[in-house]
């Protein structure tokens, strides 16, 4: 790398956790440590999600090292987690992923939150043959032929099918849908999937537009959707975008019986920033803390994980927390299954992994995505996300505006 880049990288914050395990000093354990690298968005546009990833990683790290580390072929090895802030910048994410592999000599990587930056870091990992665990659900990330990429989220399409089933049953006379999405990897695929799914179900797509990343004025879109008089407004983006769009919808008097935003309502930040405007907004998510999963991992149950996050942050966990912790659990289980830190062996162990965890089942498809399962459809009611579907998890009835 150029000298200027290296100088800037020296300013990155590295968070390292290693269990002492009764050793005389860190040097004594250096040759017997599992090293995992994690570029995280600790500042910039995805800082909220990056902070949730780091919290989940830290909770897992504390527990795995307290248990003696990872069992690698009969030898208990402590875990060292090396993180850098890539500042929600794709180029920097690529540079730091390479630094972690070359300079820090990590054994494995985790990817940043979000499909776009997961794709970037997965490309680096692929060049060096390093298994990488992601929190990304978009097929355009997982269909690149990457052999080293695995993700704990189920495919995005599962979210679309569940919403169409539920909402069309709740409003049988629904005829028109408006679709508005951020022109970015995950939001774009979610908009495209909904357009195809809605059309296939006989709905008329009366408005369909993508907005550029960084858009602050959504007036043209809100006026256009209002004129189209949809029964269902469906917006995809990231939390900051969705909060802004929802406020501008209210300013323009735009409403509909069903308003969906992917995936903002899954986050407490969405409700905190919108207050009453968040009420009745629907969404879909990959995990909810009211589930009752159990597994052989450092948390054991959904409830135990939820309580750990609540104690550490004072807030309920969302799917970002859960899928991030699950990523490290999957990597741990693959290492234990392989009985070695050899990357080829661990990659094969990940490919054939099939486990039950606090997060739910994890079994990777050929493209590295977690096999599909019933994904929760949620709605903000009383200032909190509640589950509408699937039936075995539902806690309330859906409300129409």
Tab-separated table of C-alpha atoms in Angstrom:
chain	number	residue	atom	x	y	z
A	1	UNK	CA	0.000	0.000	0.000
A	2	UNK	CA	0.976	3.591	-0.473
A	3	UNK	CA	2.690	5.261	2.498
A	4	UNK	CA	-0.201	7.725	2.908
A	5	UNK	CA	-2.745	4.934	3.188
A	6	UNK	CA	-0.642	3.098	5.761
A	7	UNK	CA	-0.300	6.255	7.825
A	8	UNK	CA	-4.075	6.699	7.840
A	9	UNK	CA	-4.614	3.065	8.754
A	10	UNK	CA	-2.419	3.548	11.819
A	11	UNK	CA	-5.066	5.935	13.102
A	12	UNK	CA	-7.805	3.251	12.931
A	13	UNK	CA	-9.093	2.036	16.252
A	14	UNK	CA	-8.253	-1.618	16.945
A	15	UNK	CA	-10.333	-3.419	19.523
A	16	UNK	CA	-8.662	-6.628	20.655
A	17	UNK	CA	-10.017	-9.148	23.124
A	18	UNK	CA	-7.912	-12.083	24.357
A	19	UNK	CA	-8.547	-14.308	27.345
A	20	UNK	CA	-5.560	-14.721	29.678
A	21	UNK	CA	-6.373	-18.356	30.411
A	22	UNK	CA	-3.786	-18.465	33.187
A	23	UNK	CA	-0.874	-17.910	30.805
A	24	UNK	CA	2.232	-16.033	31.941
A	25	UNK	CA	1.787	-13.398	29.236
A	26	UNK	CA	0.290	-12.634	25.854
A	27	UNK	CA	3.433	-13.792	24.057
A	28	UNK	CA	3.000	-17.254	25.511
A	29	UNK	CA	-0.435	-17.553	23.871
A	30	UNK	CA	0.440	-15.849	20.601
A	31	UNK	CA	1.014	-19.061	18.653
A	32	UNK	CA	-2.184	-20.662	19.933
A	33	UNK	CA	-4.748	-17.935	19.220
A	34	UNK	CA	-7.627	-17.914	16.752
A	35	UNK	CA	-7.472	-14.517	15.024
A	36	UNK	CA	-10.620	-13.063	13.474
A	37	UNK	CA	-10.639	-9.761	11.588
A	38	UNK	CA	-13.642	-7.448	11.443
A	39	UNK	CA	-13.910	-4.207	9.424
A	40	UNK	CA	-16.778	-2.323	11.100
A	41	UNK	CA	-18.674	0.882	10.319
A	42	UNK	CA	-18.126	2.607	13.644
A	43	UNK	CA	-18.597	6.034	12.061
A	44	UNK	CA	-20.390	7.321	8.979
A	45	UNK	CA	-23.822	6.436	7.612
A	46	UNK	CA	-23.931	2.871	8.931
A	47	UNK	CA	-22.435	3.615	12.350
A	48	UNK	CA	-25.578	2.522	14.208
A	49	UNK	CA	-25.483	-0.883	12.542
A	50	UNK	CA	-21.717	-1.119	13.046
A	51	UNK	CA	-22.109	-0.446	16.756
A	52	UNK	CA	-24.653	-3.265	17.000
A	53	UNK	CA	-22.275	-5.644	15.230
A	54	UNK	CA	-19.466	-4.743	17.599
A	55	UNK	CA	-21.670	-5.184	20.672
A	56	UNK	CA	-22.745	-8.636	19.488
A	57	UNK	CA	-19.146	-9.608	18.698
A	58	UNK	CA	-17.982	-8.436	22.123
A	59	UNK	CA	-20.696	-10.421	23.900
A	60	UNK	CA	-19.737	-13.585	22.014
A	61	UNK	CA	-16.016	-12.959	22.526
A	62	UNK	CA	-16.385	-12.509	26.276
A	63	UNK	CA	-18.314	-15.759	26.609
A	64	UNK	CA	-16.212	-17.910	24.304
A	65	UNK	CA	-12.981	-16.878	25.998
A	66	UNK	CA	-14.507	-17.315	29.447
A	67	UNK	CA	-15.262	-20.896	28.386
A	68	UNK	CA	-11.624	-21.446	27.450
A	69	UNK	CA	-11.758	-20.460	23.790
A	70	UNK	CA	-12.482	-22.604	20.735
A	71	UNK	CA	-11.743	-26.328	20.764
A	72	UNK	CA	-9.382	-26.782	17.820
A	73	UNK	CA	-8.608	-30.461	17.434
A	74	UNK	CA	-8.639	-31.019	21.185
A	75	UNK	CA	-6.679	-27.853	22.029
A	76	UNK	CA	-8.534	-24.928	23.593
A	77	UNK	CA	-7.462	-21.716	21.851
A	78	UNK	CA	-8.421	-18.200	22.968
A	79	UNK	CA	-9.891	-15.865	20.376
A	80	UNK	CA	-8.467	-12.517	19.332
A	81	UNK	CA	-10.878	-10.192	17.546
A	82	UNK	CA	-9.207	-7.384	15.605
A	83	UNK	CA	-11.506	-4.596	14.448
A	84	UNK	CA	-10.998	-1.386	12.463
A	85	UNK	CA	-13.409	1.438	11.685
A	86	UNK	CA	-13.832	1.602	7.926
A	87	UNK	CA	-16.001	4.730	8.313
A	88	UNK	CA	-18.793	3.446	6.031
A	89	UNK	CA	-16.464	3.885	3.068
A	90	UNK	CA	-16.289	1.014	0.575
A	91	UNK	CA	-12.735	1.719	-0.572
A	92	UNK	CA	-11.517	1.838	3.012
A	93	UNK	CA	-13.354	-1.420	3.766
A	94	UNK	CA	-11.381	-3.086	0.987
A	95	UNK	CA	-8.081	-1.664	2.242
A	96	UNK	CA	-8.709	-2.729	5.822
A	97	UNK	CA	-9.804	-6.240	4.851
A	98	UNK	CA	-6.493	-6.611	3.029
A	99	UNK	CA	-4.580	-5.150	5.977
A	100	UNK	CA	-6.213	-7.635	8.348
A	101	UNK	CA	-5.147	-10.521	6.121
A	102	UNK	CA	-1.620	-9.355	5.264
A	103	UNK	CA	-0.469	-7.328	8.277
A	104	UNK	CA	-2.554	-8.703	11.132
A	105	UNK	CA	-2.465	-12.243	9.735
A	106	UNK	CA	-6.006	-13.102	10.758
A	107	UNK	CA	-7.241	-16.625	10.174
A	108	UNK	CA	-10.758	-15.586	9.161
A	109	UNK	CA	-12.857	-12.489	8.458
A	110	UNK	CA	-16.320	-11.143	9.150
A	111	UNK	CA	-17.941	-8.751	6.694
A	112	UNK	CA	-19.394	-5.315	7.496
A	113	UNK	CA	-23.152	-4.876	7.743
A	114	UNK	CA	-24.918	-4.306	4.440
A	115	UNK	CA	-24.833	-5.984	1.071
A	116	UNK	CA	-22.679	-3.455	-0.790
A	117	UNK	CA	-19.764	-3.475	1.640
A	118	UNK	CA	-20.107	-7.209	2.253
A	119	UNK	CA	-19.615	-7.707	-1.474
A	120	UNK	CA	-16.482	-5.551	-1.454
A	121	UNK	CA	-14.817	-7.329	1.476
A	122	UNK	CA	-15.906	-10.738	0.175
A	123	UNK	CA	-14.008	-9.964	-3.028
A	124	UNK	CA	-10.836	-9.333	-1.008
A	125	UNK	CA	-11.342	-12.504	1.031
A	126	UNK	CA	-11.830	-14.502	-2.157
A	127	UNK	CA	-8.507	-13.326	-3.596
A	128	UNK	CA	-6.679	-14.585	-0.517
A	129	UNK	CA	-8.756	-17.721	0.062
A	130	UNK	CA	-10.008	-16.561	3.476
A	131	UNK	CA	-13.461	-17.700	4.702
A	132	UNK	CA	-15.636	-14.684	5.522
A	133	UNK	CA	-18.949	-14.584	7.409
A	134	UNK	CA	-21.402	-11.872	6.361
A	135	UNK	CA	-24.680	-10.279	7.419
A	136	UNK	CA	-26.098	-9.809	3.916
A	137	UNK	CA	-29.183	-11.341	2.316
A	138	UNK	CA	-29.003	-10.158	-1.289
A	139	UNK	CA	-28.520	-12.682	-4.050
A	140	UNK	CA	-26.389	-10.169	-6.038
A	141	UNK	CA	-23.800	-10.508	-3.257
A	142	UNK	CA	-23.969	-14.279	-2.991
A	143	UNK	CA	-24.269	-15.085	-6.709
A	144	UNK	CA	-20.766	-13.882	-7.596
A	145	UNK	CA	-19.251	-17.349	-7.368
A	146	UNK	CA	-17.467	-16.595	-4.082
A	147	UNK	CA	-16.430	-19.884	-2.484
A	148	UNK	CA	-15.415	-18.286	0.809
A	149	UNK	CA	-18.540	-16.222	1.519
A	150	UNK	CA	-21.194	-17.399	3.986
A	151	UNK	CA	-24.029	-15.337	5.476
A	152	UNK	CA	-26.359	-15.842	8.411
A	153	UNK	CA	-29.328	-14.030	6.850
A	154	UNK	CA	-31.906	-15.922	4.808
A	155	UNK	CA	-32.505	-14.811	1.189
A	156	UNK	CA	-34.346	-11.530	0.698
A	157	UNK	CA	-37.092	-13.185	-1.339
A	158	UNK	CA	-38.484	-14.828	1.776
A	159	UNK	CA	-39.397	-11.409	3.151
A	160	UNK	CA	-41.383	-10.516	0.025
A	161	UNK	CA	-43.445	-13.703	-0.147
A	162	UNK	CA	-44.459	-13.472	3.500
A	163	UNK	CA	-45.630	-9.877	3.200
A	164	UNK	CA	-47.631	-10.510	0.037
A	165	UNK	CA	-49.361	-13.498	1.613
A	166	UNK	CA	-50.279	-11.646	4.804
A	167	UNK	CA	-51.177	-8.209	3.469
A	168	UNK	CA	-53.338	-9.461	0.599
A	169	UNK	CA	-55.218	-11.646	3.056
A	170	UNK	CA	-55.708	-8.712	5.429
A	171	UNK	CA	-56.906	-6.420	2.618
A	172	UNK	CA	-58.576	-8.599	-0.025
A	173	UNK	CA	-59.665	-5.564	-2.090
A	174	UNK	CA	-56.075	-4.314	-2.479
A	175	UNK	CA	-55.346	-3.409	-6.102
A	176	UNK	CA	-52.491	-0.871	-6.286
A	177	UNK	CA	-48.978	-0.662	-4.859
A	178	UNK	CA	-46.359	2.122	-4.990
A	179	UNK	CA	-42.683	1.109	-4.773
A	180	UNK	CA	-39.863	3.502	-3.877
A	181	UNK	CA	-36.316	2.329	-3.167
A	182	UNK	CA	-32.764	3.441	-2.617
A	183	UNK	CA	-30.495	2.744	-5.599
A	184	UNK	CA	-28.140	0.525	-3.608
A	185	UNK	CA	-27.551	-3.228	-3.557
A	186	UNK	CA	-29.959	-4.486	-0.885
A	187	UNK	CA	-32.713	-1.843	-1.176
A	188	UNK	CA	-32.682	-2.116	-4.968
A	189	UNK	CA	-33.077	-5.886	-4.972
A	190	UNK	CA	-35.889	-5.596	-2.412
A	191	UNK	CA	-37.694	-3.082	-4.633
A	192	UNK	CA	-37.195	-5.267	-7.698
A	193	UNK	CA	-38.388	-8.410	-5.929
A	194	UNK	CA	-41.510	-6.658	-4.678
A	195	UNK	CA	-42.308	-5.304	-8.126
A	196	UNK	CA	-42.084	-8.781	-9.631
A	197	UNK	CA	-43.927	-10.433	-6.748
A	198	UNK	CA	-46.743	-7.894	-6.675
A	199	UNK	CA	-47.242	-8.071	-10.435
A	200	UNK	CA	-47.347	-11.861	-10.284
A	201	UNK	CA	-50.106	-11.617	-7.653
A	202	UNK	CA	-52.199	-9.332	-9.862
A	203	UNK	CA	-51.407	-6.014	-8.163
A	204	UNK	CA	-50.938	-2.918	-10.293
A	205	UNK	CA	-47.616	-1.140	-9.678
A	206	UNK	CA	-48.800	2.462	-9.984
A	207	UNK	CA	-45.494	4.093	-8.994
A	208	UNK	CA	-41.954	2.671	-9.161
A	209	UNK	CA	-38.776	4.713	-8.725
A	210	UNK	CA	-35.269	4.412	-7.258
A	211	UNK	CA	-33.641	7.344	-5.481
A	212	UNK	CA	-29.872	8.019	-5.505
A	213	UNK	CA	-27.813	7.418	-2.379
A	214	UNK	CA	-27.657	10.663	-0.384
A	215	UNK	CA	-31.049	12.000	-1.512
A	216	UNK	CA	-32.452	14.455	1.046
A	217	UNK	CA	-35.530	15.734	-0.805
A	218	UNK	CA	-38.151	13.087	-1.587
A	219	UNK	CA	-40.926	15.568	-2.445
A	220	UNK	CA	-41.178	14.510	-6.088
A	221	UNK	CA	-41.687	10.910	-5.059
A	222	UNK	CA	-44.153	11.639	-2.279
A	223	UNK	CA	-46.257	13.850	-4.561
A	224	UNK	CA	-46.123	11.212	-7.310
A	225	UNK	CA	-47.236	8.451	-4.974
A	226	UNK	CA	-50.021	10.599	-3.540
A	227	UNK	CA	-51.381	11.194	-7.041
A	228	UNK	CA	-51.324	7.438	-7.750
A	229	UNK	CA	-53.514	6.704	-4.691
A	230	UNK	CA	-51.975	3.311	-3.846
A	231	UNK	CA	-53.451	0.843	-1.371
A	232	UNK	CA	-49.939	-0.105	-0.293
A	233	UNK	CA	-46.814	2.072	-0.116
A	234	UNK	CA	-43.595	0.060	-0.034
A	235	UNK	CA	-40.279	1.858	0.592
A	236	UNK	CA	-36.819	0.290	0.855
A	237	UNK	CA	-33.630	1.911	2.127
A	238	UNK	CA	-31.585	2.306	5.284
A	239	UNK	CA	-32.848	3.736	8.542
A	240	UNK	CA	-31.813	7.367	8.028
A	241	UNK	CA	-33.433	7.403	4.576
A	242	UNK	CA	-36.647	5.793	5.787
A	243	UNK	CA	-37.063	8.213	8.675
A	244	UNK	CA	-36.671	11.124	6.246
A	245	UNK	CA	-39.089	9.644	3.706
A	246	UNK	CA	-41.716	8.977	6.386
A	247	UNK	CA	-41.516	12.571	7.643
A	248	UNK	CA	-41.827	13.970	4.130
A	249	UNK	CA	-44.789	11.653	3.437
A	250	UNK	CA	-46.558	13.236	6.409
A	251	UNK	CA	-45.670	16.738	5.232
A	252	UNK	CA	-47.193	16.005	1.820
A	253	UNK	CA	-50.289	14.305	3.249
A	254	UNK	CA	-49.351	10.968	1.719
A	255	UNK	CA	-51.018	7.973	3.352
A	256	UNK	CA	-52.263	4.499	2.458
A	257	UNK	CA	-53.999	1.612	4.230
A	258	UNK	CA	-50.656	-0.206	4.373
A	259	UNK	CA	-47.241	1.466	4.664
A	260	UNK	CA	-44.174	-0.773	4.611
A	261	UNK	CA	-40.557	0.229	5.112
A	262	UNK	CA	-37.703	-2.234	4.745
A	263	UNK	CA	-36.112	-2.638	7.216
A	264	UNK	CA	-36.340	0.480	9.399
A	265	UNK	CA	-39.094	-0.579	11.829
A	266	UNK	CA	-36.880	-3.439	13.021
A	267	UNK	CA	-34.622	-0.819	14.660
A	268	UNK	CA	-35.351	1.205	17.797
A	269	UNK	CA	-33.784	4.237	16.048
A	270	UNK	CA	-36.704	4.265	13.610
A	271	UNK	CA	-39.300	4.656	16.360
A	272	UNK	CA	-37.173	7.036	18.422
A	273	UNK	CA	-36.803	9.418	15.485
A	274	UNK	CA	-40.395	9.228	14.246
A	275	UNK	CA	-42.520	8.908	17.363
A	276	UNK	CA	-46.223	8.685	16.386
A	277	UNK	CA	-45.353	8.653	12.664
A	278	UNK	CA	-43.873	5.184	13.157
A	279	UNK	CA	-47.216	3.730	14.305
A	280	UNK	CA	-48.694	1.029	12.051
A	281	UNK	CA	-45.680	1.017	9.708
A	282	UNK	CA	-45.027	-2.594	8.700
A	283	UNK	CA	-41.822	-4.347	7.802
A	284	UNK	CA	-40.141	-7.714	7.750
A	285	UNK	CA	-37.094	-8.949	9.575
A	286	UNK	CA	-34.860	-11.977	9.886
A	287	UNK	CA	-35.187	-12.403	13.659
A	288	UNK	CA	-37.182	-11.121	16.606
A	289	UNK	CA	-36.344	-11.320	20.291
A	290	UNK	CA	-39.715	-12.883	21.130
A	291	UNK	CA	-38.733	-16.091	19.304
A	292	UNK	CA	-37.978	-19.187	21.370
A	293	UNK	CA	-34.940	-20.752	19.710
A	294	UNK	CA	-32.401	-22.837	21.611
A	295	UNK	CA	-29.031	-24.246	20.683
A	296	UNK	CA	-25.624	-25.447	21.790
A	297	UNK	CA	-23.868	-22.081	21.752
A	298	UNK	CA	-22.492	-19.564	24.243
A	299	UNK	CA	-25.924	-17.946	24.663
A	300	UNK	CA	-28.067	-21.065	24.586
A	301	UNK	CA	-31.473	-19.451	24.077
A	302	UNK	CA	-33.064	-16.439	22.423
A	303	UNK	CA	-34.074	-15.170	25.854
A	304	UNK	CA	-30.510	-15.394	27.210
A	305	UNK	CA	-29.140	-13.476	24.216
A	306	UNK	CA	-31.863	-10.858	24.567
A	307	UNK	CA	-31.062	-10.378	28.242
A	308	UNK	CA	-27.334	-10.083	27.469
A	309	UNK	CA	-27.947	-7.299	24.937
A	310	UNK	CA	-30.403	-5.551	27.245
A	311	UNK	CA	-27.888	-5.615	30.084
A	312	UNK	CA	-25.068	-4.312	27.880
A	313	UNK	CA	-27.005	-1.620	26.004
A	314	UNK	CA	-30.270	-0.980	27.827
A	315	UNK	CA	-32.147	-1.787	24.610
A	316	UNK	CA	-33.904	-4.759	23.034
A	317	UNK	CA	-31.805	-6.513	20.383
A	318	UNK	CA	-32.743	-6.580	16.706
A	319	UNK	CA	-31.724	-8.831	13.831
A	320	UNK	CA	-28.400	-7.006	13.326
A	321	UNK	CA	-27.278	-7.924	16.847
A	322	UNK	CA	-28.529	-11.487	16.507
A	323	UNK	CA	-27.255	-12.307	13.023
A	324	UNK	CA	-23.836	-10.842	13.878
A	325	UNK	CA	-23.457	-12.993	16.989
A	326	UNK	CA	-24.717	-15.966	14.989
A	327	UNK	CA	-22.009	-15.354	12.382
A	328	UNK	CA	-19.270	-15.900	14.950
A	329	UNK	CA	-21.087	-18.914	16.380
A	330	UNK	CA	-21.224	-20.457	12.899
A	331	UNK	CA	-17.506	-19.814	12.405
A	332	UNK	CA	-16.713	-21.282	15.839
A	333	UNK	CA	-18.752	-24.427	15.127
A	334	UNK	CA	-17.086	-24.843	11.734
A	335	UNK	CA	-13.616	-24.573	13.290
A	336	UNK	CA	-14.572	-27.164	15.900
A	337	UNK	CA	-15.999	-29.426	13.206
A	338	UNK	CA	-12.849	-29.083	11.102
A	339	UNK	CA	-10.561	-29.594	14.117
A	340	UNK	CA	-8.044	-27.224	12.592
A	341	UNK	CA	-7.508	-23.591	11.546
A	342	UNK	CA	-6.712	-24.690	8.008
A	343	UNK	CA	-8.830	-22.411	5.833
A	344	UNK	CA	-9.724	-25.071	3.278
A	345	UNK	CA	-10.946	-27.409	5.997
A	346	UNK	CA	-12.945	-24.689	7.746
A	347	UNK	CA	-14.476	-23.598	4.439
A	348	UNK	CA	-15.638	-27.173	3.832
A	349	UNK	CA	-16.988	-27.380	7.388
A	350	UNK	CA	-18.987	-24.192	6.831
A	351	UNK	CA	-20.332	-25.553	3.571
A	352	UNK	CA	-21.746	-28.631	5.308
A	353	UNK	CA	-22.646	-27.014	8.635
A	354	UNK	CA	-26.106	-27.644	10.062
A	355	UNK	CA	-26.700	-26.302	13.583
A	356	UNK	CA	-29.406	-24.983	15.908
A	357	UNK	CA	-28.622	-21.724	17.721
A	358	UNK	CA	-30.265	-19.016	19.831
A	359	UNK	CA	-30.768	-17.241	16.471
A	360	UNK	CA	-32.467	-20.209	14.853
A	361	UNK	CA	-31.251	-22.838	12.402
A	362	UNK	CA	-28.126	-22.213	10.328
A	363	UNK	CA	-27.508	-24.275	7.217
A	364	UNK	CA	-25.782	-22.676	4.256
A	365	UNK	CA	-27.021	-23.088	0.698
A	366	UNK	CA	-24.600	-23.630	-2.155
A	367	UNK	CA	-24.389	-19.842	-2.652
A	368	UNK	CA	-23.556	-19.294	1.030
A	369	UNK	CA	-26.928	-17.860	2.119
A	370	UNK	CA	-28.645	-19.311	5.161
A	371	UNK	CA	-31.451	-21.654	4.116
A	372	UNK	CA	-34.844	-19.974	4.031
A	373	UNK	CA	-37.259	-20.255	6.942
A	374	UNK	CA	-40.372	-18.489	8.177
A	375	UNK	CA	-39.315	-14.873	8.616
A	376	UNK	CA	-41.186	-12.511	10.940
A	377	UNK	CA	-43.492	-9.835	9.514
A	378	UNK	CA	-43.709	-6.958	11.990
A	379	UNK	CA	-45.635	-3.757	12.625
A	380	UNK	CA	-45.006	-0.856	14.982
A	381	UNK	CA	-47.773	-0.827	17.566
A	382	UNK	CA	-47.574	1.151	20.769
A	383	UNK	CA	-44.068	2.280	19.905
A	384	UNK	CA	-42.621	-1.233	19.553
A	385	UNK	CA	-42.211	-3.812	16.776
A	386	UNK	CA	-44.697	-6.667	17.247
A	387	UNK	CA	-45.011	-9.853	15.217
A	388	UNK	CA	-47.897	-10.312	12.780
A	389	UNK	CA	-46.666	-13.517	11.143
A	390	UNK	CA	-45.823	-16.449	11.043
A	391	UNK	CA	-48.748	-17.787	13.032
A	392	UNK	CA	-46.639	-19.643	15.586
A	393	UNK	CA	-44.868	-16.390	16.514
A	394	UNK	CA	-47.666	-13.841	16.033
A	395	UNK	CA	-48.521	-11.723	19.058
A	396	UNK	CA	-51.106	-9.261	17.655
A	397	UNK	CA	-53.526	-8.610	14.784
A	398	UNK	CA	-52.476	-6.346	11.936
A	399	UNK	CA	-53.797	-2.773	11.850
A	400	UNK	CA	-54.683	-0.899	8.673
A	401	UNK	CA	-54.375	2.879	8.456
